[in-house]
Coordinates of C-alpha atoms in Angstrom, one line a residue:
X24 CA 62.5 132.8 102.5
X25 CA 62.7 129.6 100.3
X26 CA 59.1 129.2 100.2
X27 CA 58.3 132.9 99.4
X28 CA 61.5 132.1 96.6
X29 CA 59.6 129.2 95.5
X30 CA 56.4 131.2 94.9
X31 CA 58.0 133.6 93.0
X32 CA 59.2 130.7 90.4
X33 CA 56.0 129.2 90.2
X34 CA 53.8 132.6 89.8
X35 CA 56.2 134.2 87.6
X36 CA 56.6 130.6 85.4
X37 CA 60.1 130.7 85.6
X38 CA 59.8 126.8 85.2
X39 CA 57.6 127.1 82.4
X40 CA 57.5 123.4 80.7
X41 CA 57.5 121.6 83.4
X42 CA 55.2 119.5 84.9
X43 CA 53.4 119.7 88.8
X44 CA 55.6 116.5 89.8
X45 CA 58.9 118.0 89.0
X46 CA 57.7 121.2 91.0
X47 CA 56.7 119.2 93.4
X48 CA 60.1 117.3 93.5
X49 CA 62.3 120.4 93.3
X50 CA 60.4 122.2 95.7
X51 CA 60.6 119.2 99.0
X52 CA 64.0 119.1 98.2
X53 CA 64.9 122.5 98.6
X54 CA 63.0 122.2 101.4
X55 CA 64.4 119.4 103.2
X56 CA 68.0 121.1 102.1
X57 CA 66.6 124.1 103.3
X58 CA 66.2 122.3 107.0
X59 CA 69.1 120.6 106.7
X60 CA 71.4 124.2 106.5
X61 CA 69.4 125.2 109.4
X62 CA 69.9 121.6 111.4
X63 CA 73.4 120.8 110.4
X64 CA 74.9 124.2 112.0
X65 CA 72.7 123.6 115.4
X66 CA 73.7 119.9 115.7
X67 CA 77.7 120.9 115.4
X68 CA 76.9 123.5 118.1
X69 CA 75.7 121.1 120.0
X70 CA 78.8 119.1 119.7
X71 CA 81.2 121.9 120.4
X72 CA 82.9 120.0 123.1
X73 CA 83.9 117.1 121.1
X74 CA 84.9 119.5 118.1
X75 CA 87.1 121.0 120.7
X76 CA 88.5 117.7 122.0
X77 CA 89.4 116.9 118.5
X78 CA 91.5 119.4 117.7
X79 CA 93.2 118.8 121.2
X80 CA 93.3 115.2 120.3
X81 CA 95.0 115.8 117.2
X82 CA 97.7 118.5 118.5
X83 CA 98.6 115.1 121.0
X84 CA 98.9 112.7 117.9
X85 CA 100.9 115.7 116.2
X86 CA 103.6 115.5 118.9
X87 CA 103.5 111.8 119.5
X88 CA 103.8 111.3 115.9
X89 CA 106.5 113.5 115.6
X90 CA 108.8 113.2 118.5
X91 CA 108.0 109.8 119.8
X92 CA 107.3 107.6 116.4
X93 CA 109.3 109.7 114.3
X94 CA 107.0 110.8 111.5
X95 CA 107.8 113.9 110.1
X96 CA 104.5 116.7 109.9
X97 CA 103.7 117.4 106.0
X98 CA 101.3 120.3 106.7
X99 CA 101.7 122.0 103.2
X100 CA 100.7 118.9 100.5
X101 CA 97.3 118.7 103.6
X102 CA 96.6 122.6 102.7
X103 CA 96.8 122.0 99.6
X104 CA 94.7 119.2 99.0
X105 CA 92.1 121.0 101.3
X106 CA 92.2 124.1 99.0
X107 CA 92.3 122.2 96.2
X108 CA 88.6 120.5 97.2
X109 CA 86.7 124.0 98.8
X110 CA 87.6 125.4 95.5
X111 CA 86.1 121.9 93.1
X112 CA 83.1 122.5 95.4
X113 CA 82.4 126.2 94.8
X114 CA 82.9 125.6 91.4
X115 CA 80.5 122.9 91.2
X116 CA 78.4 124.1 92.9
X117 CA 78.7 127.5 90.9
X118 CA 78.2 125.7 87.5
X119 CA 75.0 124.1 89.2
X120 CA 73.7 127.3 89.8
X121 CA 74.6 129.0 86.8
X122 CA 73.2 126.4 84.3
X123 CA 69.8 127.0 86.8
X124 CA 70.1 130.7 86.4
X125 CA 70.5 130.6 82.4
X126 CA 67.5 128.1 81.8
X127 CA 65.2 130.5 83.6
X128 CA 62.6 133.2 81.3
X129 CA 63.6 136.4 82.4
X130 CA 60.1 138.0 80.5
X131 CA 58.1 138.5 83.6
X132 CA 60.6 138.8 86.6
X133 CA 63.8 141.4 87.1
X134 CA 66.6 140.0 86.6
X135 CA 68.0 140.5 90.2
X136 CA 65.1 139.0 91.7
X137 CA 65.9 135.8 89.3
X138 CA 69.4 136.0 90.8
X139 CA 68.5 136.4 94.6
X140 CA 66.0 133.6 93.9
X141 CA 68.3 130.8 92.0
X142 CA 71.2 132.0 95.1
X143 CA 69.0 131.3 97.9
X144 CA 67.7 128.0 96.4
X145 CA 71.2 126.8 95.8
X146 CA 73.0 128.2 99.0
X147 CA 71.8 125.0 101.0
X148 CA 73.9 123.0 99.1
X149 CA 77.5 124.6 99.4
X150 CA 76.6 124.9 102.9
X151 CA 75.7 120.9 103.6
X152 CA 78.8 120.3 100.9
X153 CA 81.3 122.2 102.7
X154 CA 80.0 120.4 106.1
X155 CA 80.5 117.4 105.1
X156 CA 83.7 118.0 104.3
X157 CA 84.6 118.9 107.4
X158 CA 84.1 115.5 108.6
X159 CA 86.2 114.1 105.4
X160 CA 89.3 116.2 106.1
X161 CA 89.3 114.5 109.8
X162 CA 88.4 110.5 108.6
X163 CA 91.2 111.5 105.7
X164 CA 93.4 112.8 108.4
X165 CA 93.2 109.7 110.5
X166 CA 93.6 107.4 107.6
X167 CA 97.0 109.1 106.7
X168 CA 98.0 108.3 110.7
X169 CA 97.4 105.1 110.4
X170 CA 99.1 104.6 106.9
X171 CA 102.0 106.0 108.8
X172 CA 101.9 103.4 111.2
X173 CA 101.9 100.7 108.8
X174 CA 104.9 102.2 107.0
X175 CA 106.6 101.7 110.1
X176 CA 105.4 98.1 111.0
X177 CA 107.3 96.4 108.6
X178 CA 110.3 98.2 108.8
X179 CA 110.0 96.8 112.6
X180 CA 109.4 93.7 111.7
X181 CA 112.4 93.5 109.0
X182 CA 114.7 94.9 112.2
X183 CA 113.5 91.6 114.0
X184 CA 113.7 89.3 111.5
X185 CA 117.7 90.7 110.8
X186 CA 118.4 90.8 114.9
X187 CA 117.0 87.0 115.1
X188 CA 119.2 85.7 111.9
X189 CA 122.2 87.8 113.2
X190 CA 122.1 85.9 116.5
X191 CA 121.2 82.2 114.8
X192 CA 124.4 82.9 112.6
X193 CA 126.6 83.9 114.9
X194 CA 125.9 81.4 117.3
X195 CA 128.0 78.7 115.8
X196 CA 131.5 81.1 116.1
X197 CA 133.2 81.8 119.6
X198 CA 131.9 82.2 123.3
X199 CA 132.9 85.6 123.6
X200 CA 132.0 86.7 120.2
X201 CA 128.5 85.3 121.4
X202 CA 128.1 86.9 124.5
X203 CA 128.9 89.9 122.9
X204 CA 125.8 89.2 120.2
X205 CA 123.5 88.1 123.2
X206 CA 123.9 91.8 124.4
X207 CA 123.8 93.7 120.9
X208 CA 120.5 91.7 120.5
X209 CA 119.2 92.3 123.7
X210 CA 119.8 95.6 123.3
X211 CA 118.0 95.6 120.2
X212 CA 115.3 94.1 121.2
X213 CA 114.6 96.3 123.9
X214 CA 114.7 99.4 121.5
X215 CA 111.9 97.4 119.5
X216 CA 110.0 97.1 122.6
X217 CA 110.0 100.6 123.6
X218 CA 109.2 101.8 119.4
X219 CA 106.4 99.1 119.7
X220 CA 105.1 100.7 122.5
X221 CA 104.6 104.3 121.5
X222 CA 103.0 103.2 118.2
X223 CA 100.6 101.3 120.4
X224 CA 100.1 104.9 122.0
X225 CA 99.8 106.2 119.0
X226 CA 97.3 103.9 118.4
X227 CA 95.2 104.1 120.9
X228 CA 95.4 107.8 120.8
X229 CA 94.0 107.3 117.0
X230 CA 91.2 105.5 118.3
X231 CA 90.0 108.0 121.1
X232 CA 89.7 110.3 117.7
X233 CA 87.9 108.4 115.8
X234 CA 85.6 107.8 118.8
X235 CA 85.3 111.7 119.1
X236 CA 84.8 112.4 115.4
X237 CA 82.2 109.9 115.6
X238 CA 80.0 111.7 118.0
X239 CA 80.7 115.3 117.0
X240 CA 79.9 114.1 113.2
X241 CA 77.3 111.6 114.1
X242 CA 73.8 113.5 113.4
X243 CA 75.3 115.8 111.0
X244 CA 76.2 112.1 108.7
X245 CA 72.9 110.8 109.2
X246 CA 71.1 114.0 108.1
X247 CA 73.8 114.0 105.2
X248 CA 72.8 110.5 104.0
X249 CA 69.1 110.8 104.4
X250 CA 69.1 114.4 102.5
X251 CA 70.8 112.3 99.7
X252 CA 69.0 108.8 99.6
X253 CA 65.7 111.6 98.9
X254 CA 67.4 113.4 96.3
X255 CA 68.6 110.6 94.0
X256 CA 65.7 109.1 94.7
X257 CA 63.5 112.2 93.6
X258 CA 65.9 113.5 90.9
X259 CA 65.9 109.5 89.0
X260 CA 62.4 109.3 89.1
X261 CA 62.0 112.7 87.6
X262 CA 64.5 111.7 84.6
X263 CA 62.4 108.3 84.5
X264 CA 59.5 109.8 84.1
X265 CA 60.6 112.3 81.3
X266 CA 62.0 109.5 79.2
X267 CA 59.1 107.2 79.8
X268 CA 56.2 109.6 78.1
X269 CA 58.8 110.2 75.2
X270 CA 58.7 112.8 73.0
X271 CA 61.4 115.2 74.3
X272 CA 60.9 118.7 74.1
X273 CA 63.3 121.1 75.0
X274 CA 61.8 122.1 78.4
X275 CA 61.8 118.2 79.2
X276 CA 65.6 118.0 78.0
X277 CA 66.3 121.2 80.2
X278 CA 64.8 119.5 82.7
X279 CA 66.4 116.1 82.6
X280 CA 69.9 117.8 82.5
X281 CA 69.2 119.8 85.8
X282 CA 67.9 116.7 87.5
X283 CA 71.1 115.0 86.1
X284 CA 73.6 117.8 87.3
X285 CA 71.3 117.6 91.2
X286 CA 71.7 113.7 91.4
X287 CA 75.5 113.5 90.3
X288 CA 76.3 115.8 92.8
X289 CA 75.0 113.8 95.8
X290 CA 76.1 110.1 94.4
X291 CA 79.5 111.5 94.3
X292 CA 79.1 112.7 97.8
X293 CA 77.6 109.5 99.1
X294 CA 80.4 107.5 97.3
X295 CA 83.4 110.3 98.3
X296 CA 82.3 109.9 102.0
X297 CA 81.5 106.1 101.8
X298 CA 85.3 105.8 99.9
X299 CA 87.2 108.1 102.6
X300 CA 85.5 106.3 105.6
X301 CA 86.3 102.6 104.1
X302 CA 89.9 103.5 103.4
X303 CA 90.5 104.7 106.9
X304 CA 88.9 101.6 108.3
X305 CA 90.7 99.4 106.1
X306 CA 94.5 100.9 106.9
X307 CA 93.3 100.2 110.7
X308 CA 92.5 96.5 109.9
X309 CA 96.2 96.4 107.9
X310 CA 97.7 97.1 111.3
X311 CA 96.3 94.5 112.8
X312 CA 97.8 92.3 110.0
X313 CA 101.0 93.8 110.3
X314 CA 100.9 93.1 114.1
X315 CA 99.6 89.9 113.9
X316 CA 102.9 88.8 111.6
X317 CA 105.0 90.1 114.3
X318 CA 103.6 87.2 116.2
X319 CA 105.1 84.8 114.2
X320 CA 108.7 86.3 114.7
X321 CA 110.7 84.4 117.7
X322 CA 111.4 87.2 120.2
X323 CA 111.9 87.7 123.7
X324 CA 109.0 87.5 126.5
X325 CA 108.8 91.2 126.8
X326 CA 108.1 91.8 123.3
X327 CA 105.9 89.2 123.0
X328 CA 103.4 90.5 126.0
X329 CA 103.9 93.9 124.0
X330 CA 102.9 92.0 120.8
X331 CA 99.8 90.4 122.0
X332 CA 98.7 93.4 123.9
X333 CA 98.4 95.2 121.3
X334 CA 96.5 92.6 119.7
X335 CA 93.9 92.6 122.0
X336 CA 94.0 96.4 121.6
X337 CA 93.2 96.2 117.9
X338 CA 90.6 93.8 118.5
X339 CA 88.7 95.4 121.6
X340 CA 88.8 98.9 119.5
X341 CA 88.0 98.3 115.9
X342 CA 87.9 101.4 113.6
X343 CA 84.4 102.4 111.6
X344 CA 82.3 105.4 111.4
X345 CA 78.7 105.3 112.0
X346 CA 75.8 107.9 110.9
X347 CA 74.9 108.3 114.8
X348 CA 75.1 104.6 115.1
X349 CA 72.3 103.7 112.7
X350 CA 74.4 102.4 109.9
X351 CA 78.0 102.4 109.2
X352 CA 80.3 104.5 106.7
X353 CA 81.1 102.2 104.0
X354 CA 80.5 100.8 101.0
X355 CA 78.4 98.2 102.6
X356 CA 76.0 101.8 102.8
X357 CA 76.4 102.2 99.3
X358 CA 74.9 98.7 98.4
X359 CA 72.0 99.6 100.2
X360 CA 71.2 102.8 99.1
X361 CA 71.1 101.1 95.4
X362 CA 68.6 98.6 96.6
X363 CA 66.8 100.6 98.3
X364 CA 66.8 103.8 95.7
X365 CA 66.0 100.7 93.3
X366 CA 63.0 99.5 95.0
X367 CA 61.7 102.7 95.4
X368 CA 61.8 104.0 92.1
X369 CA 59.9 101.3 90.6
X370 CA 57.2 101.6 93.4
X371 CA 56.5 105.3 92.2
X372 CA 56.7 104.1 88.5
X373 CA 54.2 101.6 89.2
X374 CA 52.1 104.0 91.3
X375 CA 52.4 107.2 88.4
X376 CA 49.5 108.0 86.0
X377 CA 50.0 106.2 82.9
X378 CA 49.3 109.2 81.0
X379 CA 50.0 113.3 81.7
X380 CA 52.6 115.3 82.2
X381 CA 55.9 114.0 85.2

């Protein structure tokens, strides 16, 4: 159907101004974001399983959460927010479309084939938009779990530090008075054992998720980030191109803003993706912080095993997403995509015609 679409602009002239490269351009990457819509859906089926086992997994962090660390659920303000971002994308997406649909001659062509045609040509990209978000609303959802543990660590840390100056101040007054604050500190102490321990539950539970989100999301994020390192690429060299040979007409302007409007929309989806998984990571790498000052405190043995086991935790589990293990989900990605959509745009400068039409 796209390429039958496609044929229809190009007999019909509905790009009339512009040159064979950006048909060329706009036609692989509807393409290749036709493929994608067909792959993305296929490749989640695929991982049906772990979708499954994440929703499971996150019904058990709901109720350890809740009734073991004590967080209270806040399911409204994450509706909210959700809604609040399907409905930015539709209308992105919908301005996309519409700006498409007004800079096309309707002379030759009826106007509802000019709709069906600029509808199927845009469709693949509220469907790979609203897949990746799929995969954001999980990393965002782990990255507010672990900012919930770290607003617990310190308060666990400040009940140490108060139980430990309690018992080095009251040392000094009567035997029985310090018996009496040997127990109340044990006691304490043994209540910050057991809290310690379920966050380290809670813990592990988080990272058993992000292990499954990794593998259900895994293709779909490398197709994601390939589909967008060609179409900034394509879409820059295009507006390169047009202000190169100079002499802007209004065809070459119309052109220029579409190209613009295409290529904003996926460096803000490589840079939203890269942001959400680099936050998450980093509140995981805070807790380890936070655990590592408990170190310092001077607590009983039992604490301290719990302390430095959940160390080693942290350490033998570290948090990151991957694109199916071939890069990682950061902003360490979004250095590279620079240099590399860099490099690559001044190879196809080099290599383009001095003269002619882009």
């Amino acid at each position: 159907m796209t390429y039958f679409a496609w044929d229809s602009i190009t007999e019909a002239s509905h790009f009339h101004g512009a040159s064979a490269t950006v048909l060329v351009m706009y036609k692989t990457i509807t393409y290749i974001n036709s493929c994608v819509t067909i792959v993305s859906p296929f490749s989640v089926w695929l991982r049906r399983k772990a979708l499954a086992d994440c929703l499971q997994q996150m019904t058990t962090l709901e109720h350890v959460f809740h009734h073991s660390v004590g967080v209270k659920r806040n399911f409204k303000s994450m509706y909210i927010r959700l809604a609040s971002v399907v409905f930015l994308i539709v209308s992105v997406t919908g301005c996309v479309t519409i700006y498409d649909f007004t800079q096309v001659p309707k002379e030759s062509v009826s106007l509802m084939n000019i709709f069906s045609v600029t509808i199927l040509i845009h469709y693949p990209l509220i469907v790979t938009l609203l897949l990746d978000l799929n995969f954001c609303v999980r990393a965002g959802y782990l990255r507010r779990k672990f900012r919930d543990l770290n607003r617990i660590l310190p308060r666990l840390a400040e009940n140490l530090f108060t139980s430990c100056s309690n018992k080095k101040r009251k040392i000094k007054g009567a035997k029985m008075v310090h018996k009496i604050d040997r127990a109340e500190t044990a006691h304490s102490t043994r209540d910050v054992s057991d809290l310690l321990s379920e966050i380290r539950k809670a813990y592990s539970e988080l990272c058993k998720l992000t292990r499954t989100v990794n593998y259900a999301f895994g293709i779909q994020n490398l197709l994601s980030m390939g589909i967008s390192f060609v179409v900034v690429t394509g879409m820059l060299y295009t507006i390169c191109r047009a202000l190169s040979l100079g002499g802007l007409t209004y065809a070459t302007v119309r052109n220029i803003i579409s190209a613009t409007l295409w290529s904003g929309i996926y460096i803000l989806k490589i840079l939203v993706i890269s942001h959400i998984c680099w936050r998450t990571g980093n509140e995981a790498r805070r807790t380890g912080k936070l655990i590592y000052d408990l170190l310092e405190s001077r607590v009983d043995k039992n604490l301290q095993n719990e302390i430095e086991a959940f160390s080693v935790q942290i350490i033998q589990h570290p948090i990151e997403f991957n694109a199916h293990g071939f890069f990682t989900l950061d902003f360490t990605l979004v250095q590279s995509m620079i240099a590399s959509v860099t490099t690559y745009l001044v190879i196809l400068l080099q290599l383009s015609p001095s003269n002619g039409q882009t």
